[in-house]
JSON list of C-alpha atoms in Angstrom, two decimals:
[
{"chain": "A", "resi": 25, "resn": "UNK", "atom": "CA", "xyz": [-53.11, -15.20, 85.85]},
{"chain": "A", "resi": 26, "resn": "UNK", "atom": "CA", "xyz": [-56.74, -14.87, 85.46]},
{"chain": "A", "resi": 27, "resn": "UNK", "atom": "CA", "xyz": [-58.39, -14.83, 81.92]},
{"chain": "A", "resi": 28, "resn": "UNK", "atom": "CA", "xyz": [-58.85, -11.01, 82.36]},
{"chain": "A", "resi": 29, "resn": "UNK", "atom": "CA", "xyz": [-55.22, -10.49, 83.25]},
{"chain": "A", "resi": 30, "resn": "UNK", "atom": "CA", "xyz": [-54.09, -12.69, 80.34]},
{"chain": "A", "resi": 31, "resn": "UNK", "atom": "CA", "xyz": [-56.39, -10.74, 77.92]},
{"chain": "A", "resi": 32, "resn": "UNK", "atom": "CA", "xyz": [-55.03, -7.48, 79.24]},
{"chain": "A", "resi": 33, "resn": "UNK", "atom": "CA", "xyz": [-51.46, -8.55, 78.96]},
{"chain": "A", "resi": 34, "resn": "UNK", "atom": "CA", "xyz": [-52.05, -9.63, 75.28]},
{"chain": "A", "resi": 35, "resn": "UNK", "atom": "CA", "xyz": [-53.67, -6.24, 74.56]},
{"chain": "A", "resi": 36, "resn": "UNK", "atom": "CA", "xyz": [-50.85, -4.33, 76.12]},
{"chain": "A", "resi": 37, "resn": "UNK", "atom": "CA", "xyz": [-48.23, -6.38, 74.25]},
{"chain": "A", "resi": 38, "resn": "UNK", "atom": "CA", "xyz": [-50.12, -5.83, 70.97]},
{"chain": "A", "resi": 39, "resn": "UNK", "atom": "CA", "xyz": [-50.09, -2.07, 71.66]},
{"chain": "A", "resi": 40, "resn": "UNK", "atom": "CA", "xyz": [-46.41, -2.11, 72.13]},
{"chain": "A", "resi": 41, "resn": "UNK", "atom": "CA", "xyz": [-45.68, -4.20, 69.11]},
{"chain": "A", "resi": 42, "resn": "UNK", "atom": "CA", "xyz": [-47.79, -2.31, 66.79]},
{"chain": "A", "resi": 43, "resn": "UNK", "atom": "CA", "xyz": [-45.73, 0.89, 67.37]},
{"chain": "A", "resi": 44, "resn": "UNK", "atom": "CA", "xyz": [-42.20, -0.42, 67.51]},
{"chain": "A", "resi": 45, "resn": "UNK", "atom": "CA", "xyz": [-39.94, -0.02, 64.47]},
{"chain": "A", "resi": 46, "resn": "UNK", "atom": "CA", "xyz": [-37.37, -2.25, 65.69]},
{"chain": "A", "resi": 47, "resn": "UNK", "atom": "CA", "xyz": [-37.68, -5.79, 67.15]},
{"chain": "A", "resi": 48, "resn": "UNK", "atom": "CA", "xyz": [-38.07, -5.74, 70.89]},
{"chain": "A", "resi": 49, "resn": "UNK", "atom": "CA", "xyz": [-36.54, -8.45, 73.00]},
{"chain": "A", "resi": 50, "resn": "UNK", "atom": "CA", "xyz": [-38.52, -10.63, 75.42]},
{"chain": "A", "resi": 51, "resn": "UNK", "atom": "CA", "xyz": [-36.80, -8.87, 78.34]},
{"chain": "A", "resi": 52, "resn": "UNK", "atom": "CA", "xyz": [-37.54, -5.42, 76.91]},
{"chain": "A", "resi": 53, "resn": "UNK", "atom": "CA", "xyz": [-41.17, -6.25, 76.64]},
{"chain": "A", "resi": 54, "resn": "UNK", "atom": "CA", "xyz": [-41.30, -8.01, 80.09]},
{"chain": "A", "resi": 55, "resn": "UNK", "atom": "CA", "xyz": [-39.62, -4.91, 81.64]},
{"chain": "A", "resi": 56, "resn": "UNK", "atom": "CA", "xyz": [-41.96, -2.43, 80.02]},
{"chain": "A", "resi": 57, "resn": "UNK", "atom": "CA", "xyz": [-45.07, -4.69, 81.01]},
{"chain": "A", "resi": 58, "resn": "UNK", "atom": "CA", "xyz": [-43.75, -5.26, 84.48]},
{"chain": "A", "resi": 59, "resn": "UNK", "atom": "CA", "xyz": [-44.18, -9.00, 84.08]},
{"chain": "A", "resi": 60, "resn": "UNK", "atom": "CA", "xyz": [-41.93, -12.03, 84.23]},
{"chain": "A", "resi": 61, "resn": "UNK", "atom": "CA", "xyz": [-40.25, -13.01, 80.97]},
{"chain": "A", "resi": 62, "resn": "UNK", "atom": "CA", "xyz": [-42.01, -16.46, 80.98]},
{"chain": "A", "resi": 63, "resn": "UNK", "atom": "CA", "xyz": [-45.50, -14.92, 80.96]},
{"chain": "A", "resi": 64, "resn": "UNK", "atom": "CA", "xyz": [-44.52, -12.50, 78.25]},
{"chain": "A", "resi": 65, "resn": "UNK", "atom": "CA", "xyz": [-43.05, -15.51, 76.22]},
{"chain": "A", "resi": 66, "resn": "UNK", "atom": "CA", "xyz": [-46.32, -17.38, 76.59]},
{"chain": "A", "resi": 67, "resn": "UNK", "atom": "CA", "xyz": [-48.44, -14.36, 75.58]},
{"chain": "A", "resi": 68, "resn": "UNK", "atom": "CA", "xyz": [-46.08, -13.83, 72.48]},
{"chain": "A", "resi": 69, "resn": "UNK", "atom": "CA", "xyz": [-46.54, -17.50, 71.53]},
{"chain": "A", "resi": 70, "resn": "UNK", "atom": "CA", "xyz": [-50.31, -17.17, 71.98]},
{"chain": "A", "resi": 71, "resn": "UNK", "atom": "CA", "xyz": [-50.43, -14.03, 69.77]},
{"chain": "A", "resi": 72, "resn": "UNK", "atom": "CA", "xyz": [-48.22, -15.74, 67.08]},
{"chain": "A", "resi": 73, "resn": "UNK", "atom": "CA", "xyz": [-50.62, -18.75, 67.02]},
{"chain": "A", "resi": 74, "resn": "UNK", "atom": "CA", "xyz": [-53.63, -16.47, 66.87]},
{"chain": "A", "resi": 75, "resn": "UNK", "atom": "CA", "xyz": [-52.26, -14.31, 64.04]},
{"chain": "A", "resi": 76, "resn": "UNK", "atom": "CA", "xyz": [-51.42, -17.58, 62.13]},
{"chain": "A", "resi": 77, "resn": "UNK", "atom": "CA", "xyz": [-54.99, -18.78, 62.34]},
{"chain": "A", "resi": 78, "resn": "UNK", "atom": "CA", "xyz": [-54.27, -21.63, 64.81]},
{"chain": "A", "resi": 79, "resn": "UNK", "atom": "CA", "xyz": [-57.30, -20.84, 66.98]},
{"chain": "A", "resi": 80, "resn": "UNK", "atom": "CA", "xyz": [-60.83, -20.11, 65.84]},
{"chain": "A", "resi": 81, "resn": "UNK", "atom": "CA", "xyz": [-60.06, -17.06, 63.79]},
{"chain": "A", "resi": 82, "resn": "UNK", "atom": "CA", "xyz": [-58.61, -16.67, 60.24]},
{"chain": "A", "resi": 83, "resn": "UNK", "atom": "CA", "xyz": [-54.93, -16.19, 59.45]},
{"chain": "A", "resi": 84, "resn": "UNK", "atom": "CA", "xyz": [-54.15, -12.42, 59.55]},
{"chain": "A", "resi": 85, "resn": "UNK", "atom": "CA", "xyz": [-52.61, -10.34, 57.00]},
{"chain": "A", "resi": 86, "resn": "UNK", "atom": "CA", "xyz": [-49.73, -9.70, 59.46]},
{"chain": "A", "resi": 87, "resn": "UNK", "atom": "CA", "xyz": [-47.56, -11.92, 61.54]},
{"chain": "A", "resi": 88, "resn": "UNK", "atom": "CA", "xyz": [-45.48, -11.69, 64.68]},
{"chain": "A", "resi": 89, "resn": "UNK", "atom": "CA", "xyz": [-41.81, -12.59, 63.74]},
{"chain": "A", "resi": 90, "resn": "UNK", "atom": "CA", "xyz": [-38.89, -13.21, 65.92]},
{"chain": "A", "resi": 91, "resn": "UNK", "atom": "CA", "xyz": [-35.83, -11.50, 64.28]},
{"chain": "A", "resi": 92, "resn": "UNK", "atom": "CA", "xyz": [-32.76, -9.62, 65.28]},
{"chain": "A", "resi": 93, "resn": "UNK", "atom": "CA", "xyz": [-33.02, -10.95, 68.92]},
{"chain": "A", "resi": 94, "resn": "UNK", "atom": "CA", "xyz": [-36.60, -9.61, 69.34]},
{"chain": "A", "resi": 95, "resn": "UNK", "atom": "CA", "xyz": [-40.19, -9.52, 68.18]},
{"chain": "A", "resi": 96, "resn": "UNK", "atom": "CA", "xyz": [-41.87, -7.36, 65.69]},
{"chain": "A", "resi": 97, "resn": "UNK", "atom": "CA", "xyz": [-45.04, -7.24, 63.55]},
{"chain": "A", "resi": 98, "resn": "UNK", "atom": "CA", "xyz": [-44.59, -7.73, 59.82]},
{"chain": "A", "resi": 99, "resn": "UNK", "atom": "CA", "xyz": [-46.94, -7.79, 56.83]},
{"chain": "A", "resi": 100, "resn": "UNK", "atom": "CA", "xyz": [-47.50, -11.46, 55.92]},
{"chain": "A", "resi": 101, "resn": "UNK", "atom": "CA", "xyz": [-45.08, -12.20, 53.03]},
{"chain": "A", "resi": 102, "resn": "UNK", "atom": "CA", "xyz": [-48.00, -13.22, 50.81]},
{"chain": "A", "resi": 103, "resn": "UNK", "atom": "CA", "xyz": [-49.09, -9.64, 50.80]},
{"chain": "A", "resi": 104, "resn": "UNK", "atom": "CA", "xyz": [-45.88, -7.97, 50.17]},
{"chain": "A", "resi": 105, "resn": "UNK", "atom": "CA", "xyz": [-46.64, -7.08, 46.59]},
{"chain": "A", "resi": 106, "resn": "UNK", "atom": "CA", "xyz": [-50.12, -5.63, 47.51]},
{"chain": "A", "resi": 107, "resn": "UNK", "atom": "CA", "xyz": [-48.74, -3.54, 50.33]},
{"chain": "A", "resi": 108, "resn": "UNK", "atom": "CA", "xyz": [-45.71, -2.27, 48.15]},
{"chain": "A", "resi": 109, "resn": "UNK", "atom": "CA", "xyz": [-48.17, -1.33, 45.32]},
{"chain": "A", "resi": 110, "resn": "UNK", "atom": "CA", "xyz": [-50.42, 0.39, 47.73]},
{"chain": "A", "resi": 111, "resn": "UNK", "atom": "CA", "xyz": [-47.62, 2.35, 49.50]},
{"chain": "A", "resi": 112, "resn": "UNK", "atom": "CA", "xyz": [-46.01, 3.43, 46.13]},
{"chain": "A", "resi": 113, "resn": "UNK", "atom": "CA", "xyz": [-49.49, 4.51, 44.78]},
{"chain": "A", "resi": 114, "resn": "UNK", "atom": "CA", "xyz": [-50.55, 6.40, 47.98]},
{"chain": "A", "resi": 115, "resn": "UNK", "atom": "CA", "xyz": [-47.07, 8.00, 48.61]},
{"chain": "A", "resi": 116, "resn": "UNK", "atom": "CA", "xyz": [-45.91, 11.14, 46.85]},
{"chain": "A", "resi": 117, "resn": "UNK", "atom": "CA", "xyz": [-43.18, 10.47, 44.29]},
{"chain": "A", "resi": 118, "resn": "UNK", "atom": "CA", "xyz": [-40.79, 13.04, 45.55]},
{"chain": "A", "resi": 119, "resn": "UNK", "atom": "CA", "xyz": [-38.33, 12.51, 48.40]},
{"chain": "A", "resi": 120, "resn": "UNK", "atom": "CA", "xyz": [-37.58, 15.26, 50.79]},
{"chain": "A", "resi": 121, "resn": "UNK", "atom": "CA", "xyz": [-33.98, 16.54, 51.14]},
{"chain": "A", "resi": 122, "resn": "UNK", "atom": "CA", "xyz": [-33.58, 14.72, 54.33]},
{"chain": "A", "resi": 123, "resn": "UNK", "atom": "CA", "xyz": [-34.82, 11.48, 52.65]},
{"chain": "A", "resi": 124, "resn": "UNK", "atom": "CA", "xyz": [-32.24, 11.94, 49.72]},
{"chain": "A", "resi": 125, "resn": "UNK", "atom": "CA", "xyz": [-29.37, 12.45, 52.12]},
{"chain": "A", "resi": 126, "resn": "UNK", "atom": "CA", "xyz": [-30.27, 9.65, 54.27]},
{"chain": "A", "resi": 127, "resn": "UNK", "atom": "CA", "xyz": [-30.56, 7.38, 51.20]},
{"chain": "A", "resi": 128, "resn": "UNK", "atom": "CA", "xyz": [-27.12, 8.54, 50.01]},
{"chain": "A", "resi": 129, "resn": "UNK", "atom": "CA", "xyz": [-25.53, 7.63, 53.42]},
{"chain": "A", "resi": 130, "resn": "UNK", "atom": "CA", "xyz": [-27.21, 4.19, 53.23]},
{"chain": "A", "resi": 131, "resn": "UNK", "atom": "CA", "xyz": [-26.24, 3.66, 49.53]},
{"chain": "A", "resi": 132, "resn": "UNK", "atom": "CA", "xyz": [-22.57, 4.39, 50.23]},
{"chain": "A", "resi": 133, "resn": "UNK", "atom": "CA", "xyz": [-22.18, 2.94, 53.64]},
{"chain": "A", "resi": 134, "resn": "UNK", "atom": "CA", "xyz": [-24.40, -0.17, 53.71]},
{"chain": "A", "resi": 135, "resn": "UNK", "atom": "CA", "xyz": [-25.11, -2.15, 55.69]},
{"chain": "A", "resi": 136, "resn": "UNK", "atom": "CA", "xyz": [-25.55, 0.56, 58.26]},
{"chain": "A", "resi": 137, "resn": "UNK", "atom": "CA", "xyz": [-27.51, 1.02, 61.51]},
{"chain": "A", "resi": 138, "resn": "UNK", "atom": "CA", "xyz": [-30.08, 3.75, 62.03]},
{"chain": "A", "resi": 139, "resn": "UNK", "atom": "CA", "xyz": [-27.73, 5.07, 64.86]},
{"chain": "A", "resi": 140, "resn": "UNK", "atom": "CA", "xyz": [-24.85, 5.35, 62.52]},
{"chain": "A", "resi": 141, "resn": "UNK", "atom": "CA", "xyz": [-26.92, 7.17, 59.95]},
{"chain": "A", "resi": 142, "resn": "UNK", "atom": "CA", "xyz": [-28.04, 9.70, 62.53]},
{"chain": "A", "resi": 143, "resn": "UNK", "atom": "CA", "xyz": [-24.51, 10.08, 63.66]},
{"chain": "A", "resi": 144, "resn": "UNK", "atom": "CA", "xyz": [-23.32, 10.81, 60.05]},
{"chain": "A", "resi": 145, "resn": "UNK", "atom": "CA", "xyz": [-26.18, 13.21, 59.46]},
{"chain": "A", "resi": 146, "resn": "UNK", "atom": "CA", "xyz": [-26.31, 14.60, 63.04]},
{"chain": "A", "resi": 147, "resn": "UNK", "atom": "CA", "xyz": [-30.10, 14.52, 63.07]},
{"chain": "A", "resi": 148, "resn": "UNK", "atom": "CA", "xyz": [-32.71, 11.97, 64.17]},
{"chain": "A", "resi": 149, "resn": "UNK", "atom": "CA", "xyz": [-33.48, 9.77, 61.14]},
{"chain": "A", "resi": 150, "resn": "UNK", "atom": "CA", "xyz": [-36.17, 7.47, 62.45]},
{"chain": "A", "resi": 151, "resn": "UNK", "atom": "CA", "xyz": [-39.11, 8.82, 60.45]},
{"chain": "A", "resi": 152, "resn": "UNK", "atom": "CA", "xyz": [-36.95, 9.17, 57.27]},
{"chain": "A", "resi": 153, "resn": "UNK", "atom": "CA", "xyz": [-35.73, 5.55, 57.50]},
{"chain": "A", "resi": 154, "resn": "UNK", "atom": "CA", "xyz": [-39.32, 4.42, 58.04]},
{"chain": "A", "resi": 155, "resn": "UNK", "atom": "CA", "xyz": [-40.34, 6.41, 54.85]},
{"chain": "A", "resi": 156, "resn": "UNK", "atom": "CA", "xyz": [-37.53, 4.95, 52.72]},
{"chain": "A", "resi": 157, "resn": "UNK", "atom": "CA", "xyz": [-38.32, 1.38, 53.94]},
{"chain": "A", "resi": 158, "resn": "UNK", "atom": "CA", "xyz": [-42.21, 1.88, 53.31]},
{"chain": "A", "resi": 159, "resn": "UNK", "atom": "CA", "xyz": [-41.38, 2.97, 49.81]},
{"chain": "A", "resi": 160, "resn": "UNK", "atom": "CA", "xyz": [-39.32, -0.11, 49.22]},
{"chain": "A", "resi": 161, "resn": "UNK", "atom": "CA", "xyz": [-36.03, 1.83, 48.63]},
{"chain": "A", "resi": 162, "resn": "UNK", "atom": "CA", "xyz": [-34.17, 0.24, 51.55]},
{"chain": "A", "resi": 163, "resn": "UNK", "atom": "CA", "xyz": [-34.58, -2.87, 53.49]},
{"chain": "A", "resi": 164, "resn": "UNK", "atom": "CA", "xyz": [-33.24, -4.67, 56.62]},
{"chain": "A", "resi": 165, "resn": "UNK", "atom": "CA", "xyz": [-29.92, -6.18, 55.70]},
{"chain": "A", "resi": 166, "resn": "UNK", "atom": "CA", "xyz": [-29.21, -7.96, 58.93]},
{"chain": "A", "resi": 167, "resn": "UNK", "atom": "CA", "xyz": [-28.26, -6.92, 62.44]},
{"chain": "A", "resi": 168, "resn": "UNK", "atom": "CA", "xyz": [-25.23, -5.61, 64.15]},
{"chain": "A", "resi": 169, "resn": "UNK", "atom": "CA", "xyz": [-23.63, -8.54, 66.11]},
{"chain": "A", "resi": 170, "resn": "UNK", "atom": "CA", "xyz": [-22.58, -6.39, 68.90]},
{"chain": "A", "resi": 171, "resn": "UNK", "atom": "CA", "xyz": [-25.68, -4.19, 69.52]},
{"chain": "A", "resi": 172, "resn": "UNK", "atom": "CA", "xyz": [-28.39, -6.18, 67.73]},
{"chain": "A", "resi": 173, "resn": "UNK", "atom": "CA", "xyz": [-29.41, -3.05, 65.90]},
{"chain": "A", "resi": 174, "resn": "UNK", "atom": "CA", "xyz": [-31.06, -3.38, 62.48]},
{"chain": "A", "resi": 175, "resn": "UNK", "atom": "CA", "xyz": [-28.71, -2.87, 59.57]},
{"chain": "A", "resi": 176, "resn": "UNK", "atom": "CA", "xyz": [-30.13, -1.23, 56.55]},
{"chain": "A", "resi": 177, "resn": "UNK", "atom": "CA", "xyz": [-29.22, -1.46, 52.90]},
{"chain": "A", "resi": 178, "resn": "UNK", "atom": "CA", "xyz": [-30.67, -0.44, 49.47]},
{"chain": "A", "resi": 179, "resn": "UNK", "atom": "CA", "xyz": [-32.97, -2.49, 47.35]},
{"chain": "A", "resi": 180, "resn": "UNK", "atom": "CA", "xyz": [-33.16, -3.42, 43.71]},
{"chain": "A", "resi": 181, "resn": "UNK", "atom": "CA", "xyz": [-35.97, -0.97, 43.43]},
{"chain": "A", "resi": 182, "resn": "UNK", "atom": "CA", "xyz": [-33.63, 1.85, 44.19]},
{"chain": "A", "resi": 183, "resn": "UNK", "atom": "CA", "xyz": [-31.22, 0.65, 41.43]},
{"chain": "A", "resi": 184, "resn": "UNK", "atom": "CA", "xyz": [-34.06, 0.60, 38.97]},
{"chain": "A", "resi": 185, "resn": "UNK", "atom": "CA", "xyz": [-35.12, 4.18, 39.87]},
{"chain": "A", "resi": 186, "resn": "UNK", "atom": "CA", "xyz": [-31.45, 5.31, 39.53]},
{"chain": "A", "resi": 187, "resn": "UNK", "atom": "CA", "xyz": [-31.08, 3.35, 36.22]},
{"chain": "A", "resi": 188, "resn": "UNK", "atom": "CA", "xyz": [-28.11, 1.46, 37.38]},
{"chain": "A", "resi": 189, "resn": "UNK", "atom": "CA", "xyz": [-27.51, -2.28, 37.56]},
{"chain": "A", "resi": 190, "resn": "UNK", "atom": "CA", "xyz": [-25.44, -2.28, 40.81]},
{"chain": "A", "resi": 191, "resn": "UNK", "atom": "CA", "xyz": [-24.10, 0.06, 43.55]},
{"chain": "A", "resi": 192, "resn": "UNK", "atom": "CA", "xyz": [-20.59, -0.05, 41.94]},
{"chain": "A", "resi": 193, "resn": "UNK", "atom": "CA", "xyz": [-22.07, 2.22, 39.15]},
{"chain": "A", "resi": 194, "resn": "UNK", "atom": "CA", "xyz": [-22.79, 5.05, 41.60]},
{"chain": "A", "resi": 195, "resn": "UNK", "atom": "CA", "xyz": [-20.17, 7.78, 41.24]},
{"chain": "A", "resi": 196, "resn": "UNK", "atom": "CA", "xyz": [-17.33, 7.96, 43.71]},
{"chain": "A", "resi": 197, "resn": "UNK", "atom": "CA", "xyz": [-18.34, 10.17, 46.68]},
{"chain": "A", "resi": 198, "resn": "UNK", "atom": "CA", "xyz": [-14.78, 11.49, 47.50]},
{"chain": "A", "resi": 199, "resn": "UNK", "atom": "CA", "xyz": [-14.61, 13.98, 44.70]},
{"chain": "A", "resi": 200, "resn": "UNK", "atom": "CA", "xyz": [-18.00, 15.44, 45.69]},
{"chain": "A", "resi": 201, "resn": "UNK", "atom": "CA", "xyz": [-16.95, 16.10, 49.29]},
{"chain": "A", "resi": 202, "resn": "UNK", "atom": "CA", "xyz": [-15.30, 19.17, 50.59]},
{"chain": "A", "resi": 203, "resn": "UNK", "atom": "CA", "xyz": [-11.81, 18.07, 51.86]},
{"chain": "A", "resi": 204, "resn": "UNK", "atom": "CA", "xyz": [-12.10, 20.47, 54.85]},
{"chain": "A", "resi": 205, "resn": "UNK", "atom": "CA", "xyz": [-9.08, 22.43, 53.61]},
{"chain": "A", "resi": 206, "resn": "UNK", "atom": "CA", "xyz": [-11.03, 25.22, 51.71]},
{"chain": "A", "resi": 207, "resn": "UNK", "atom": "CA", "xyz": [-10.60, 28.51, 53.57]},
{"chain": "A", "resi": 208, "resn": "UNK", "atom": "CA", "xyz": [-8.19, 26.90, 56.11]},
{"chain": "A", "resi": 209, "resn": "UNK", "atom": "CA", "xyz": [-5.31, 29.18, 55.10]},
{"chain": "A", "resi": 210, "resn": "UNK", "atom": "CA", "xyz": [-7.48, 32.28, 55.30]},
{"chain": "A", "resi": 211, "resn": "UNK", "atom": "CA", "xyz": [-8.68, 31.33, 58.70]},
{"chain": "A", "resi": 212, "resn": "UNK", "atom": "CA", "xyz": [-5.15, 30.96, 60.11]},
{"chain": "A", "resi": 213, "resn": "UNK", "atom": "CA", "xyz": [-4.15, 34.33, 58.81]}
]
């Protein structure tokens, strides 16, 4: 590749990485870019080194990490507290009904994938999960060994907001759910 082709590949790669919410595999990136995996790997390594200040520029406030079988941009760990404080200060204190429902699913079923949450709620939960993660109420809790999907769990911050020491202090969910038998006899008649 020429210098111009390399520059364009890295720009295209950055554009993809900045919008992804889940780690993207080298194969996924290569397919999207229409390039061989080896060229994408080299571009990822160059970007990682650049973000880490290994070239002439400074270390950036974000980093490119390999996690859960793919690559994703993250805030550099040294700035976690700064970003958390900013997000909490800039975000409204109230959660939407959708966010509360999603948070309940995660709290009671963790670790759980975004797909499983969406299946339980029967709606797309991408933006809600992103909001909860940005507010520090949920965090990545590993990856599904079969699918590689990110698994989500609650954080200590959520426990603090709820005023409990552990998830075991949450009320049992079964008594709060409709057992499905209400009005069954009337529907059969």
